[in-house]
Structure formats: structure tokens, C-alpha cells
Amino acid sequence: MALCEHLSQAGDPPANTPDGCEECLATGSPWVHLRRCLECGHIGCCDSSPNKHATKHHHATGHPVIQSFEPGESWRWCYVDSTMG
């Protein structure tokens, strides 16, 4: 099965806030896991986290692909096509 167009064209920007979720760091909120936007490098918290900032970032910007920002994980997810790569 071929990757979706968004996954195959995703970039590899540096993390904007490598120490954690950008919004949670600003507000002092906790997070569970971190995700990096492969369009702009935004670091957001996962949907298991109270604030779901990675998904909120996608809805606000339309940036389609995130990658796990957890040590030892490299999977990517396309919000547009609901596809993992």
C-alpha cells in the first residue's frame, strides 16, 4: 500500500520547543505524549493528553502530518487521510 501524498511529501523541521508541548509549557499544563508537526516543527501534546494540542494545531493550521516526538518512536500520522506511515 502506498503512502498518502501528505506522508510522502512531509518535511523534517526542527522542534520549536524540544522540551515539551508549546502550549502546555506556556500554561503549566501536563501532557502524556508529544507530537511534532512536520510542516512547521510545532510540538503539541497527544489526544490522550488533557488539552490535545497537536490535533488543535492541525485544526487551526491545516498542517496535515505529525510525527511522534517520543524517544524510540518514528511513526507518522496524516490527519487528512487518517493514515499512519
mmCIF file of C-alpha atoms in Angstrom:
data_model
loop_
_atom_site.group_PDB
_atom_site.id
_atom_site.type_symbol
_atom_site.label_atom_id
_atom_site.label_comp_id
_atom_site.label_asym_id
_atom_site.label_seq_id
_atom_site.Cartn_x
_atom_site.Cartn_y
_atom_site.Cartn_z
ATOM 1 C CA MET A 1 0.000 0.000 0.000
ATOM 2 C CA ALA A 2 1.422 3.391 -0.999
ATOM 3 C CA LEU A 3 1.754 6.201 1.480
ATOM 4 C CA CYS A 4 -0.630 9.086 1.129
ATOM 5 C CA GLU A 5 0.615 12.173 -0.689
ATOM 6 C CA HIS A 6 0.915 14.138 2.579
ATOM 7 C CA LEU A 7 3.077 11.481 4.239
ATOM 8 C CA SER A 8 5.325 11.100 1.202
ATOM 9 C CA GLN A 9 5.849 14.873 0.962
ATOM 10 C CA ALA A 10 6.212 15.620 4.695
ATOM 11 C CA GLY A 11 9.207 17.661 5.772
ATOM 12 C CA ASP A 12 11.516 17.284 8.763
ATOM 13 C CA PRO A 13 11.612 20.665 10.547
ATOM 14 C CA PRO A 14 13.402 21.063 13.876
ATOM 15 C CA ALA A 15 11.253 21.066 17.000
ATOM 16 C CA ASN A 16 10.180 24.558 18.047
ATOM 17 C CA THR A 17 10.053 23.568 21.728
ATOM 18 C CA PRO A 18 12.121 20.388 22.201
ATOM 19 C CA ASP A 19 11.414 20.394 25.967
ATOM 20 C CA GLY A 20 7.669 19.781 25.565
ATOM 21 C CA CYS A 21 4.298 20.860 24.254
ATOM 22 C CA GLU A 22 4.479 24.531 23.310
ATOM 23 C CA GLU A 23 1.104 25.475 24.786
ATOM 24 C CA CYS A 24 1.404 23.263 27.885
ATOM 25 C CA LEU A 25 4.822 24.720 28.685
ATOM 26 C CA ALA A 26 3.286 28.214 28.499
ATOM 27 C CA THR A 27 0.357 27.358 30.792
ATOM 28 C CA GLY A 28 1.955 24.772 33.084
ATOM 29 C CA SER A 29 -0.409 22.015 31.922
ATOM 30 C CA PRO A 30 0.629 18.345 31.919
ATOM 31 C CA TRP A 31 0.869 16.154 28.822
ATOM 32 C CA VAL A 32 1.079 12.408 28.135
ATOM 33 C CA HIS A 33 2.959 12.115 24.807
ATOM 34 C CA LEU A 34 4.361 14.611 22.327
ATOM 35 C CA ARG A 35 3.861 15.033 18.574
ATOM 36 C CA ARG A 36 5.869 17.169 16.109
ATOM 37 C CA CYS A 37 4.201 18.894 13.170
ATOM 38 C CA LEU A 38 6.172 18.022 10.040
ATOM 39 C CA GLU A 39 5.156 21.279 8.368
ATOM 40 C CA CYS A 40 6.390 23.820 10.934
ATOM 41 C CA GLY A 41 8.008 21.988 13.881
ATOM 42 C CA HIS A 42 5.256 22.765 16.398
ATOM 43 C CA ILE A 43 5.372 20.396 19.374
ATOM 44 C CA GLY A 44 1.946 19.525 20.707
ATOM 45 C CA CYS A 45 0.529 17.015 23.139
ATOM 46 C CA CYS A 46 -1.317 13.884 22.008
ATOM 47 C CA ASP A 47 -5.038 13.150 22.153
ATOM 48 C CA SER A 48 -4.546 11.221 25.412
ATOM 49 C CA SER A 49 -3.372 14.472 26.994
ATOM 50 C CA PRO A 50 -5.933 16.814 28.600
ATOM 51 C CA ASN A 51 -5.502 19.608 26.014
ATOM 52 C CA LYS A 52 -4.867 17.683 22.749
ATOM 53 C CA HIS A 53 -2.709 20.489 21.367
ATOM 54 C CA ALA A 54 -1.320 18.525 18.393
ATOM 55 C CA THR A 55 -4.816 17.967 16.990
ATOM 56 C CA LYS A 56 -5.832 21.548 17.829
ATOM 57 C CA HIS A 57 -2.760 22.733 15.900
ATOM 58 C CA HIS A 58 -3.861 20.698 12.863
ATOM 59 C CA HIS A 59 -7.384 22.172 13.001
ATOM 60 C CA ALA A 60 -6.044 25.725 13.355
ATOM 61 C CA THR A 61 -3.395 25.486 10.614
ATOM 62 C CA GLY A 62 -4.403 22.660 8.289
ATOM 63 C CA HIS A 63 -0.907 21.174 8.603
ATOM 64 C CA PRO A 64 -1.552 17.530 7.704
ATOM 65 C CA VAL A 65 1.215 15.354 9.190
ATOM 66 C CA ILE A 66 2.582 14.802 12.684
ATOM 67 C CA GLN A 67 5.319 12.504 13.893
ATOM 68 C CA SER A 68 5.744 11.010 17.331
ATOM 69 C CA PHE A 69 8.208 13.081 19.349
ATOM 70 C CA GLU A 70 8.754 10.272 21.844
ATOM 71 C CA PRO A 71 12.186 8.629 22.215
ATOM 72 C CA GLY A 72 12.472 5.488 20.090
ATOM 73 C CA GLU A 73 9.307 6.196 18.055
ATOM 74 C CA SER A 74 9.311 7.378 14.451
ATOM 75 C CA TRP A 75 5.742 6.748 13.230
ATOM 76 C CA ARG A 76 3.888 9.500 11.410
ATOM 77 C CA TRP A 77 0.149 10.262 11.102
ATOM 78 C CA CYS A 78 -1.748 12.120 8.391
ATOM 79 C CA TYR A 79 -4.852 13.839 9.788
ATOM 80 C CA VAL A 80 -6.274 14.450 6.293
ATOM 81 C CA ASP A 81 -6.197 10.827 5.124
ATOM 82 C CA SER A 82 -6.312 9.151 8.573
ATOM 83 C CA THR A 83 -3.244 7.175 7.568
ATOM 84 C CA MET A 84 -0.202 6.073 9.527
ATOM 85 C CA GLY A 85 3.185 5.898 7.892
#
